[in-house]
XYZ file of C-alpha atoms in Angstrom:
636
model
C 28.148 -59.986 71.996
C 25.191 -59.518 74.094
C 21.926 -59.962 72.272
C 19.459 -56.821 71.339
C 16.328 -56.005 72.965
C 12.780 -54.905 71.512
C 11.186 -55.334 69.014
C 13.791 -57.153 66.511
C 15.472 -59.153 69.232
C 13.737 -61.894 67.327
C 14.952 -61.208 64.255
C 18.349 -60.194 64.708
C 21.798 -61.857 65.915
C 24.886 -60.306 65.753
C 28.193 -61.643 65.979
C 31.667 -60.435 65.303
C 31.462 -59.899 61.649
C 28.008 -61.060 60.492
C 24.169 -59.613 61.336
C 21.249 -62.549 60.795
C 18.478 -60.153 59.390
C 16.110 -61.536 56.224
C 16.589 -60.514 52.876
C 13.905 -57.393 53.192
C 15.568 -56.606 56.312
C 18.998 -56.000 55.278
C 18.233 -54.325 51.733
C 16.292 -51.848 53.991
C 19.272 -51.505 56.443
C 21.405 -51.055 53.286
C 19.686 -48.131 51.621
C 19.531 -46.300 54.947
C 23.159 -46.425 54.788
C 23.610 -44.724 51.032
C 24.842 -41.523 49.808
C 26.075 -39.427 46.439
C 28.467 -37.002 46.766
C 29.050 -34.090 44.226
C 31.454 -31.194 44.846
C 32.158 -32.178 48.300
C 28.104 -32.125 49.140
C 26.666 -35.177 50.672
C 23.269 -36.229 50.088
C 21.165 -39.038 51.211
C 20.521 -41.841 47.939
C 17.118 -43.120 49.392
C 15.334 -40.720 50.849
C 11.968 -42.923 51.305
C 10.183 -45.581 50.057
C 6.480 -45.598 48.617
C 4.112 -48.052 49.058
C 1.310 -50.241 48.351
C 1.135 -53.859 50.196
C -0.374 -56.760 48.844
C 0.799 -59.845 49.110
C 3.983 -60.466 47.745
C 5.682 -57.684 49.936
C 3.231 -57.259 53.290
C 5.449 -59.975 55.244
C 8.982 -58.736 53.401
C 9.146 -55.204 52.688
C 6.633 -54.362 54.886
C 7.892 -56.072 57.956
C 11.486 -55.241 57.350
C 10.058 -50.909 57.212
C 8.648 -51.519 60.551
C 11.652 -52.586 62.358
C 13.242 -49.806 60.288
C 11.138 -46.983 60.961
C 13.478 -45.141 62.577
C 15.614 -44.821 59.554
C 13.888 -45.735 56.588
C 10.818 -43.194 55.937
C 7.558 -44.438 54.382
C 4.558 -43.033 52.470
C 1.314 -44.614 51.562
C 0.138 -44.580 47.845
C -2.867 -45.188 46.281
C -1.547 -46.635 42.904
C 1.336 -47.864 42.134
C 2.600 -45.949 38.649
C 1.426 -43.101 40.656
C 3.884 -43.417 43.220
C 7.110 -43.823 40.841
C 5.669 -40.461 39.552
C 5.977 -38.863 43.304
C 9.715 -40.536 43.215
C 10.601 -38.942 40.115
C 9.395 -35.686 40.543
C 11.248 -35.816 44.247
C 14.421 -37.132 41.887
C 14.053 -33.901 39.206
C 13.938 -31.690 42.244
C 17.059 -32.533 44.180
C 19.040 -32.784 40.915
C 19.289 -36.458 40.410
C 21.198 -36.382 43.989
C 18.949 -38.210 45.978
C 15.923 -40.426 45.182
C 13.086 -42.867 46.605
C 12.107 -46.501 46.048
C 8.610 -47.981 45.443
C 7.492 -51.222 46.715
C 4.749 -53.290 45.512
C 2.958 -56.680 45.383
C 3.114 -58.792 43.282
C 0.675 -59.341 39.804
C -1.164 -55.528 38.818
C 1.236 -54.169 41.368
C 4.205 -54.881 40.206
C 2.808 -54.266 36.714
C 1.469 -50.837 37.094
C 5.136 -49.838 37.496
C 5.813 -49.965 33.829
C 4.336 -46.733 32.592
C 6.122 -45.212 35.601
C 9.534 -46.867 35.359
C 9.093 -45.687 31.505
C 9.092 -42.303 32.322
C 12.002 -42.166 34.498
C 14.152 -43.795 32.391
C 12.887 -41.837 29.091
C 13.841 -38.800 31.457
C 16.822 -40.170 32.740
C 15.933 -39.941 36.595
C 16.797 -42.151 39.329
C 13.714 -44.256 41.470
C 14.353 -47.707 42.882
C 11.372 -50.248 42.138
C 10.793 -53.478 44.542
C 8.272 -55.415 43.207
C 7.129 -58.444 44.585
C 7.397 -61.770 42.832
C 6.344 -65.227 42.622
C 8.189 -68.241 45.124
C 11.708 -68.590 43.798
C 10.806 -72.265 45.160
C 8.213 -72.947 43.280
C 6.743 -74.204 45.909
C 2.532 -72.891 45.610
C 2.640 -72.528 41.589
C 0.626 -71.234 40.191
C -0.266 -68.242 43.134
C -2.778 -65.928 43.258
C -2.083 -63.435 40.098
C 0.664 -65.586 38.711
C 0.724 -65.512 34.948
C 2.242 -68.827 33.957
C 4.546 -68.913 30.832
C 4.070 -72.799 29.548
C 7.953 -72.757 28.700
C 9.621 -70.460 30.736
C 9.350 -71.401 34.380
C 11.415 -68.474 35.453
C 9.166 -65.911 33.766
C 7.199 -63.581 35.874
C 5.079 -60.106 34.725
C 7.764 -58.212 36.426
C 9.855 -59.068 33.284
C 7.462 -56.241 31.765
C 9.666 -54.072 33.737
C 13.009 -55.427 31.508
C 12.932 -53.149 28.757
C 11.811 -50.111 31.153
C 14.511 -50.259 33.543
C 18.272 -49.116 33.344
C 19.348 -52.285 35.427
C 17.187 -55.606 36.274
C 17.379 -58.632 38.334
C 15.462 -61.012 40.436
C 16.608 -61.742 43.743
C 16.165 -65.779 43.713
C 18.713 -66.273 46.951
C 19.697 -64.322 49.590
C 23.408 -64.016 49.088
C 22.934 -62.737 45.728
C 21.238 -59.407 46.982
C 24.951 -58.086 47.844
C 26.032 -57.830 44.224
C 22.555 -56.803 42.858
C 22.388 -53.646 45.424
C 25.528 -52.469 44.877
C 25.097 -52.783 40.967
C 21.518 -51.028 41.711
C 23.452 -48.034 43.762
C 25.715 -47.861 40.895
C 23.670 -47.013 38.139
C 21.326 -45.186 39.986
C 24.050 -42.935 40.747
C 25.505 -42.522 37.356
C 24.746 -39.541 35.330
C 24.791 -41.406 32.076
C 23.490 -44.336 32.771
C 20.750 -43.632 35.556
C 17.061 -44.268 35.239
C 14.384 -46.939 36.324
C 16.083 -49.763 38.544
C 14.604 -52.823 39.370
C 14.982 -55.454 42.057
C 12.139 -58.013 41.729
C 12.098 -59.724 45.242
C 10.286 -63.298 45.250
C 7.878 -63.273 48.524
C 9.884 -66.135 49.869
C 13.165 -64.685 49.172
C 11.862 -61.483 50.838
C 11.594 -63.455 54.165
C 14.287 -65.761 54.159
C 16.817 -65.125 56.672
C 21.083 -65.098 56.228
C 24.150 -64.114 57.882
C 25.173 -60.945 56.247
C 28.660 -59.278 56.520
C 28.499 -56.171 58.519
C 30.361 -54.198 55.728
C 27.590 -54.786 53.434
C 25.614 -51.803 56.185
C 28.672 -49.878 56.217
C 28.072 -45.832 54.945
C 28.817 -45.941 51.923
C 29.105 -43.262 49.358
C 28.901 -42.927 45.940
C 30.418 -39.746 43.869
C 28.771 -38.174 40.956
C 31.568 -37.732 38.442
C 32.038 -34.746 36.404
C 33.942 -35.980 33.499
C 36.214 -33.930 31.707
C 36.325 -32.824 27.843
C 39.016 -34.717 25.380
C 41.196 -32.303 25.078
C 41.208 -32.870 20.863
C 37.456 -32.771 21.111
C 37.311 -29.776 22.792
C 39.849 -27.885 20.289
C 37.355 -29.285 17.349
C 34.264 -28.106 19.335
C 35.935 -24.241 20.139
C 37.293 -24.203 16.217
C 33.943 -24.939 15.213
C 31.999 -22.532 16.867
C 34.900 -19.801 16.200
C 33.841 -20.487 12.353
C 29.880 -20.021 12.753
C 28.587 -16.861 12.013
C 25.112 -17.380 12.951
C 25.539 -20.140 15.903
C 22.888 -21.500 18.586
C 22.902 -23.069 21.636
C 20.202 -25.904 22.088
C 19.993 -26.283 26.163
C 18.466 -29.498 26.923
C 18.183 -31.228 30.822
C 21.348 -32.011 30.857
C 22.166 -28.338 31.860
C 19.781 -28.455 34.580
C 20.920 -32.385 35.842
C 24.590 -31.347 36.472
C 23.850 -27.800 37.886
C 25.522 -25.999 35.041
C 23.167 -22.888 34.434
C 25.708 -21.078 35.840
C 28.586 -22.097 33.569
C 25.429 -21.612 31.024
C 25.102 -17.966 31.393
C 28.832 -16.934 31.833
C 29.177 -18.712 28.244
C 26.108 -17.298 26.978
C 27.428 -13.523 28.428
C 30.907 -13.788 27.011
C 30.018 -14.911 23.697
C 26.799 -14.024 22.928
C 25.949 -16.484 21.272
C 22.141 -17.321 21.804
C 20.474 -20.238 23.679
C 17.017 -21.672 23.088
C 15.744 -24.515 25.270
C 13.938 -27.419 24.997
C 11.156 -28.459 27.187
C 13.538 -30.264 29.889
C 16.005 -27.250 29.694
C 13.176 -24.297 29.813
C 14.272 -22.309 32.623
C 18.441 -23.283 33.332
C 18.668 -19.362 31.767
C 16.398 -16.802 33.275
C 13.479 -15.846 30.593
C 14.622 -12.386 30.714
C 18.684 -13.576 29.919
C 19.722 -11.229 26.499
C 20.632 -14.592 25.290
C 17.630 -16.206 26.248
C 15.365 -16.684 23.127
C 13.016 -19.419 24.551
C 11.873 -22.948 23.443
C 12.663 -24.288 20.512
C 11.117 -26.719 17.924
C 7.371 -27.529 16.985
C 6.352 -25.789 20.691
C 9.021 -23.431 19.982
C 9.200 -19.499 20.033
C 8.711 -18.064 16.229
C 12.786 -16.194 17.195
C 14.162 -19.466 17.910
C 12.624 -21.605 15.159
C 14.027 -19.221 12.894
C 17.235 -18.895 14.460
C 17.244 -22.638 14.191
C 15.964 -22.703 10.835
C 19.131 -19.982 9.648
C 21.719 -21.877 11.905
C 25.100 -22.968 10.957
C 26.734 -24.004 13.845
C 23.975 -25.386 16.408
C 25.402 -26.531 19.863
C 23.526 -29.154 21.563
C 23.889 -28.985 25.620
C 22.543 -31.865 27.427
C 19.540 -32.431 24.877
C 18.210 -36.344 23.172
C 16.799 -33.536 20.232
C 13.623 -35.376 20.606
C 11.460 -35.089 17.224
C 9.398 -32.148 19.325
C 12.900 -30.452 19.290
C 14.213 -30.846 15.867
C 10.711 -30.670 14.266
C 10.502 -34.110 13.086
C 14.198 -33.042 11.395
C 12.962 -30.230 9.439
C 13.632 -27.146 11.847
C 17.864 -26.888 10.666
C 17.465 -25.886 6.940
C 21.022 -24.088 6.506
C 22.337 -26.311 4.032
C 25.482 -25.239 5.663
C 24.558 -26.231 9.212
C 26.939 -28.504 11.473
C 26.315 -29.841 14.818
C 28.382 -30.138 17.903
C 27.014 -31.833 20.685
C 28.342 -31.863 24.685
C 26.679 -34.625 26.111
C 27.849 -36.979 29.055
C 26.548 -39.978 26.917
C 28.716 -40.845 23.661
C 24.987 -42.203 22.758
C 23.651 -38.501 22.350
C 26.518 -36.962 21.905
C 27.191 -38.573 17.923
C 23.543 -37.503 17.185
C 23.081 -35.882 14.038
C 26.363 -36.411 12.548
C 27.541 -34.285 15.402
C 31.269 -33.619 16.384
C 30.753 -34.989 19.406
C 32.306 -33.174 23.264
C 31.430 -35.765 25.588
C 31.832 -34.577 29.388
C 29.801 -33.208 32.202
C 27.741 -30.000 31.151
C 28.970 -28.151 33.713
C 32.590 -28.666 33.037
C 32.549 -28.965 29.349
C 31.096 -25.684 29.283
C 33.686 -24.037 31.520
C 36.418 -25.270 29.386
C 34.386 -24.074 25.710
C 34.778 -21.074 27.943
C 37.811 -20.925 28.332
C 38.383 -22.030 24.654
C 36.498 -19.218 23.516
C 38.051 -16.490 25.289
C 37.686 -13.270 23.837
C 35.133 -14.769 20.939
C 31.808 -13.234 20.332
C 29.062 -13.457 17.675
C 28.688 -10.462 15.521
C 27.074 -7.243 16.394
C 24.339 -7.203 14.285
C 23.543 -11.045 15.004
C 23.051 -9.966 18.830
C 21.145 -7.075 17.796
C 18.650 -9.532 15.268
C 17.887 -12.018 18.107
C 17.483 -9.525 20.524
C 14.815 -7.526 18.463
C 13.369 -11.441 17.654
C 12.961 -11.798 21.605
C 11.314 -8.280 21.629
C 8.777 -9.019 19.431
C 7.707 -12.601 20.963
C 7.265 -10.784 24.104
C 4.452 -8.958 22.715
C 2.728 -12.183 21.688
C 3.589 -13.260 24.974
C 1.943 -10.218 26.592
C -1.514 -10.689 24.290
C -2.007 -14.316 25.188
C -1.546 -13.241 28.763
C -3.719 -10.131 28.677
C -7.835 -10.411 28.992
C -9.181 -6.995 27.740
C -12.048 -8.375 30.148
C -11.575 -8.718 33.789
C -14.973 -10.284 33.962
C -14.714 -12.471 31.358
C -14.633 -16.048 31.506
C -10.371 -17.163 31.015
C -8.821 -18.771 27.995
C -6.265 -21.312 28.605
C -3.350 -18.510 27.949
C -5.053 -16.291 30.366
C -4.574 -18.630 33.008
C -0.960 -19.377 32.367
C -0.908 -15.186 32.769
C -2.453 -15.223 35.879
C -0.485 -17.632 37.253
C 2.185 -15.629 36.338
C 1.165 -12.444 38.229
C 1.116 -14.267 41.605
C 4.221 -16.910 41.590
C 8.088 -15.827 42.308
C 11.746 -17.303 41.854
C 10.175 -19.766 44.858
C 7.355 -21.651 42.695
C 7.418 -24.858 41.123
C 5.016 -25.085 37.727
C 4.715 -28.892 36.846
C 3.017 -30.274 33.491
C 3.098 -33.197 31.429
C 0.595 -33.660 28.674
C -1.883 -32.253 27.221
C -2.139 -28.514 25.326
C -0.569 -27.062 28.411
C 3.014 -28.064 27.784
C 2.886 -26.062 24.041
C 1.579 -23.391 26.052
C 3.790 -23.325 28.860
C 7.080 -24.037 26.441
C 6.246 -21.186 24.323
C 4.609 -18.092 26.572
C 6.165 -19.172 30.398
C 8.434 -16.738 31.846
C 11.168 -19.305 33.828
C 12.422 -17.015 36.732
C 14.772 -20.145 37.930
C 15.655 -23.278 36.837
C 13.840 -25.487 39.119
C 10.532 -23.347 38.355
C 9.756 -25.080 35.168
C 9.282 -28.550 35.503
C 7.653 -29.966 32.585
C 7.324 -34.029 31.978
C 7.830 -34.238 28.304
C 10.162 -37.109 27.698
C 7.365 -39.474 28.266
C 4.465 -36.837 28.401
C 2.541 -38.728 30.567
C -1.258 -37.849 31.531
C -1.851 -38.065 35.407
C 1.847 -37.320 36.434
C 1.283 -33.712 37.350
C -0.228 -34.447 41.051
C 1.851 -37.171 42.259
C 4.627 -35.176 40.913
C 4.122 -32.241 42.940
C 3.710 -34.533 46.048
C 6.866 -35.929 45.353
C 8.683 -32.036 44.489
C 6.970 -31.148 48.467
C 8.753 -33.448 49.849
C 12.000 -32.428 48.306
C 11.365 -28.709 48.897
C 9.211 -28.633 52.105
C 8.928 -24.532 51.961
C 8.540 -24.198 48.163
C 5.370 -24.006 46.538
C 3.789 -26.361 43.864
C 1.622 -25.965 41.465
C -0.154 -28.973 39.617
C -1.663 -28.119 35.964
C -3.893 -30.231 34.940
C -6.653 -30.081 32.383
C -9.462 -32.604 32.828
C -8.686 -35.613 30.594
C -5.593 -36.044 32.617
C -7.189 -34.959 35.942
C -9.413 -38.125 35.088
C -6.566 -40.209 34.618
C -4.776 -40.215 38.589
C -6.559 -38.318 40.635
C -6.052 -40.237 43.312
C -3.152 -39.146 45.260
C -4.637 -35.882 46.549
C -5.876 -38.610 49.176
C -1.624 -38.880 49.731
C -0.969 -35.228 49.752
C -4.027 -35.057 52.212
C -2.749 -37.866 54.506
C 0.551 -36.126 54.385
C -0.274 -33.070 55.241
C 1.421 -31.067 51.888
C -0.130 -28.193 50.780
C -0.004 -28.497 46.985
C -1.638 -26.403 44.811
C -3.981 -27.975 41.746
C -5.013 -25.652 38.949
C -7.546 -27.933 37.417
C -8.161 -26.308 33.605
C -12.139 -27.559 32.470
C -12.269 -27.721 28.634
C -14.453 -30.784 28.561
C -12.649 -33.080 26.596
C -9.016 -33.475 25.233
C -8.218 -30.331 23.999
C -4.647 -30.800 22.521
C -5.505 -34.125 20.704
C -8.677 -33.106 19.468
C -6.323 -30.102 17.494
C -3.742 -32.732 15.944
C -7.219 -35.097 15.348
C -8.792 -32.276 13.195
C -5.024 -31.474 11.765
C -4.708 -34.743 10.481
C -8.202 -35.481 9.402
C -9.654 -37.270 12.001
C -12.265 -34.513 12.734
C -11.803 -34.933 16.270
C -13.059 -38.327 16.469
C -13.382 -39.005 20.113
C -11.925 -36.825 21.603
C -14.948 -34.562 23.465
C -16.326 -35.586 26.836
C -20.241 -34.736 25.335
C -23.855 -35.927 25.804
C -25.500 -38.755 23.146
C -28.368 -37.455 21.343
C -31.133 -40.734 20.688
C -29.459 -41.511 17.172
C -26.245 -41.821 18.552
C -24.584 -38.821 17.714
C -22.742 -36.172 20.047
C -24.704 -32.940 20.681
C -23.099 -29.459 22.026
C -23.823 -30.104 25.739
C -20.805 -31.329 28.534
C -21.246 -34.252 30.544
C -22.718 -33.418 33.671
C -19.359 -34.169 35.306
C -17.862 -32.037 38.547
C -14.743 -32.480 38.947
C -14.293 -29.961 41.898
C -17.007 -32.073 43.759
C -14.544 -34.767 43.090
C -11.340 -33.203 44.163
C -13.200 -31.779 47.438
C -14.156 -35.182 48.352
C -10.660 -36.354 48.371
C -9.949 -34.060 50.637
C -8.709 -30.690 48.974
C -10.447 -27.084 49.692
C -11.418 -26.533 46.263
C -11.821 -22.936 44.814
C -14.455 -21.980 41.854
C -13.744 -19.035 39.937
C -15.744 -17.908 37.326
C -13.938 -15.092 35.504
C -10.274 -13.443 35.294
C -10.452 -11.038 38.580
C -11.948 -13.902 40.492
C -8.925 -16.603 39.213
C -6.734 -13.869 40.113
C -8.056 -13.846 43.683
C -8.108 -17.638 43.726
C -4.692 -18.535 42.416
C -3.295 -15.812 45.309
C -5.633 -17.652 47.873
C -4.442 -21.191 46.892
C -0.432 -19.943 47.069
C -0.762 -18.919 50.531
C -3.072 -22.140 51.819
C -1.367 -24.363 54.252
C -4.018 -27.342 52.815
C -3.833 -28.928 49.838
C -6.079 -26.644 47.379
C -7.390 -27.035 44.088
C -8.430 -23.741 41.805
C -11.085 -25.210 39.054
C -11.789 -23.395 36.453
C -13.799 -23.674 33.026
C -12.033 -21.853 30.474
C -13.231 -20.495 26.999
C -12.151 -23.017 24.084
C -12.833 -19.901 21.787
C -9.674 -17.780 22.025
C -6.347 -19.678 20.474
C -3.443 -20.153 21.908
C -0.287 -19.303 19.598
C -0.108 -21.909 16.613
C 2.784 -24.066 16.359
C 6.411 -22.672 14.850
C 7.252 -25.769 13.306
C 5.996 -29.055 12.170
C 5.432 -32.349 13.932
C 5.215 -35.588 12.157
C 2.214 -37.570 13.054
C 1.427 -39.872 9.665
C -1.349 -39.294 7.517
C -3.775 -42.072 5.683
C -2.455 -42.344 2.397
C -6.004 -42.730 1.109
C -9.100 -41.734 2.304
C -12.928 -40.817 1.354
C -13.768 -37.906 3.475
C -12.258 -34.496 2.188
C -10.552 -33.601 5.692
C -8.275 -36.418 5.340
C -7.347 -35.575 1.599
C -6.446 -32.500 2.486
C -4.195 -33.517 5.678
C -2.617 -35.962 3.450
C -1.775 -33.054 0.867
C -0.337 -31.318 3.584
C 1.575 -34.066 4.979
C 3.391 -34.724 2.309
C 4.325 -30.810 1.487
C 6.103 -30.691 4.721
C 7.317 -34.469 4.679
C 9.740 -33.506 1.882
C 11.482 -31.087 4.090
C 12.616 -33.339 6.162
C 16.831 -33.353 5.901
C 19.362 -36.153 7.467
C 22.203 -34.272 8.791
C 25.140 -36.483 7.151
């Protein structure tokens, strides 16, 4: 066989059966070549790879994208957790189907993947990390960055990324790549086990050179099963739920992750039964679904919470019923109420004593379909939820509604002008803060993909690399970024990447000067908001009523965004309109009055309180604490 020409004839020798590339080389070549498959649709595995080059992956990874350009995207970050926050927000948005890696450097590089690969596998969404690592030689210990482990020579920091990740190993020859990659694609591609994966790839390693089988770059595709109820299970799940009088549906992401809002609402319509969602299921039923009664738990909707507190049957679809969702396990108070829970992992599935349906949503909910033909709730259950639903809307409508046009916007108001300019189209992406309360409780979710709250991990500063990474799934879509200013202050600094880019994502950047949602729980718990306000020092020390003089627009335009300044609730109107329509990458700032509350919490949340203390606030909290502590109940 002839040898190539250009630019890798250097680099690469074919013969019959075997291709000499290095290791970097061929595990590019090999994720070019993957694919997942669901219901007969094909979609690329790796769509891209992120990255930031140090050493430790310039002369690998980066060398082995450059021969590969042609089939093996890249985009530049600016830090590194940031990027595995643009992969999993690409990941969410194409339904788990198709994901990106992340290469790094070794040392802080590799390190600030952690928080990143945390999130991902907290949220149960595919992204490929590639740090670099030390010389599997040991030939230039200890390197630049190199934390050395006095009795562990094979110890490196990546090892921080153990715990975080799904699947782990280190690459320390080339021949063992084969096994490791396929074992990667595997779990990234499996809907119970998928999360953070991690190849660490010693610099060396990266460069070494081998003969690899051509079969190893053979298309190769991997199909996203859709497993089916046990039939016994499902009999014990459809008796169940025949029994309830008063049952509800929990909707969780697992609804959303197997594309089952569909098998959702024809379950919801036949029954009647109704479905409230948690914060990673907000939106797989339309807000304006009978059925539909909104989030549930501490963030909850006050019809849900007390649908959930009045419960005897509650069906969990696809949810972890994270303490948010189960209010710290006080929210089900029937002492009556059972749980059955349809879950692709066993793991979630036996939750809370549960009788436990594991399968695919999708198809477990066909067949409880089917199970349930010709069962429906009661009459005059329908009829109490429905008239629940009606009345939330009106709190819905007042926290939207400024009797003031020229007023200066609460926090609420915003979420209500956003409302008035996005469609079905829009993507709305949150993580942290006051906003997700906000957004779980009063958003109207015209589609499933619209909501797209991070609240597994609720992580400040994924918002913006987030929406870079939802752009790139859904090129014609628009995305909005809601950020308040403690986590605006956190990662900024990828609106340089949706700049360089080119994608026109929109930032709604909410001022409140300071951290608004933990400077509530701070004064809820006693704490008196203890640092949590972003305010000048008076001489003795103390904090006096005047903000820092801190623009963070000036910032944001001089990363390269048009930036937009409204002052009052016409103008943010005006702005938010502008922004959706920009073809740059535009932020709306606003400053919002503190003054005017958003709806108070539903349901509790457990966040400990000092068992003794001098100051009064705490005393009280503590009294508190414990009143609602004892209502805590272990489903048995």
């Amino acid at each position: 066989m002839t040898e190539p020409s250009g630019p890798t004839a250097s680099t690469v020798r074919l013969t019959a059966s075997t291709v000499r590339l290095t290791v970097a080389q061929a595990l590019v070549r090999f994720l070019a070549a993957q694919h997942t498959e669901r219901d007969g649709v094909r979609h690329r595995l790796i769509a891209g790879m992120w990255g930031v080059f140090g050493h430790g992956n310039v002369a690998g990874i980066g060398q082995a994208l450059v021969d590969h350009a042609d089939v093996m995207p890249y985009h530049q970050g600016r830090n590194e957790q940031a990027m595995v926050h643009a992969a999993v927000g690409y990941a969410r948005q194409s339904g788990r189907l198709s994901a990106q890696a992340v290469t790094t450097s070794i040392g802080p590089g590799a390190t600030n993947l952690v928080t990143g690969a945390a999130l991902a596998t907290i949220n149960r969404l595919p992204v490929l990390l590639l740090p670099g690592d030390y010389f599997a030689a040991h030939v230039a210990d200890p390197l630049l960055q190199q934390l050395e482990h006095p009795s562990a020579g094979d110890v490196s920091v990546n090892d921080t990324l153990r715990p975080v990740s799904r699947y782990f190993d280190r690459i320390t020859r080339p021949e063992a790549l084969i096994g490791s990659a396929l074992d990667a694609m595997r779990v990234l591609t499996d809907p119970a086990e998928t999360g953070a994966v991690t190849l660490a790839l010693p610099q060396d390693v990266q460069a070494e050179s081998h003969d690899w089988p051509v079969e190893f770059f053979a298309e190769r595709v991997w199909r996203v099963r859709r497993p089916a109820p046990d039939p016994a299970e499902l009999a014990d799940a459809a008796a169940a739920i025949r029994r309830a009088a008063r049952p509800l549906i929990v909707a969780g992401g697992g609804v959303r992750h197997s594309a089952a809002e569909d098998a959702l609402r024809a379950l919801a319509d036949a029954t009647g039964i109704p479905v409230a969602v948690t914060q990673a299921g907000k939106g797989v039923l339309r807000h304006d679904h009978p059925a539909e009664v909104g989030g549930i738990g501490h963030t909850g909707t006050a019809v849900a919470d007390e649908l959930a507190r009045t419960a005897d049957l509650v069906v969990g679809v696809g949810t972890r019923y994270t303490d948010f969702t189960t209010a710290s396990g006080t929210l089900f108070q029937n002492p009556d109420v059972r749980f059955v829970n349809l879950n692709i992992t066993a793991f979630d599935a036996h939750k809370l004593a549960a009788a436990p349906l594991v399968c695919d949503a999708r198809t477990g909910l066909t067949a409880l379909d089917g199970a349930l033909a010709g069962h429906r709730v009661a009459a005059a259950y329908e009829a109490e939820y429905r008239a629940g639903k009606e009345r939330w809307e009106r709190v819905v409508e007042a926290a939207y509604r400024a009797a003031d046009d020229s007023a200066v916007p609460s926090q609420t108001q915003v979420l209500g002008a956003l409302d008035a300019v996005v469609d079905d189209t829009d993507v709305v992406i949150n993580a942290a803060g006051s906003l997700p309360g906000d957004l779980h409780k009063l958003w109207r979710a015209r589609s499933s993909r619209q909501y797209h709250v991070e609240y597994g991990y609720s992580c400040m500063g994924y918002e913006i690399p987030a929406a870079i990474g939802v752009r790139q799934a859904a090129p014609d879509v628009p995305v909005w970024a809601l950020v308040g200013d403690g986590t605006y202050l956190m990662m900024p600094t990828e609106i340089v990447t949706a700049v360089q880019e080119e994608l026109p994502i929109k930032v709604v950047l909410i001022q409140n000067h300071g951290y608004a949602s933990i400077g509530g729980l701070s004064e809820s718990v006693g704490a008196e908001r203890f640092g949590t306000a972003y305010r000048r020092r008076a001489p003795d020390g103390s904090l006096t009523g005047e903000p820092l003089p801190v623009d963070l627009a000036a910032n944001a335009a001089s990363l390269g965004m048009d930036v937009l300044r409204p002052k009052t609730v016409a103008e943010l109107r005006e702005a938010l309109r502008t922004a959706r329509a920009a073809t740059r990458p535009t932020c709306v700032y606003v400053e919002t009055d503190p003054s005017a509350a958003a709806p108070g919490p539903e349901a509790w949340w457990d966040v400990p309180v000092a068992e003794v203390a001098a100051r009064p606030a705490a005393v009280e909290a503590r009294e508190r604490y414990v009143r609602e502590a004892a209502r805590r109940r272990r489903p048995l």
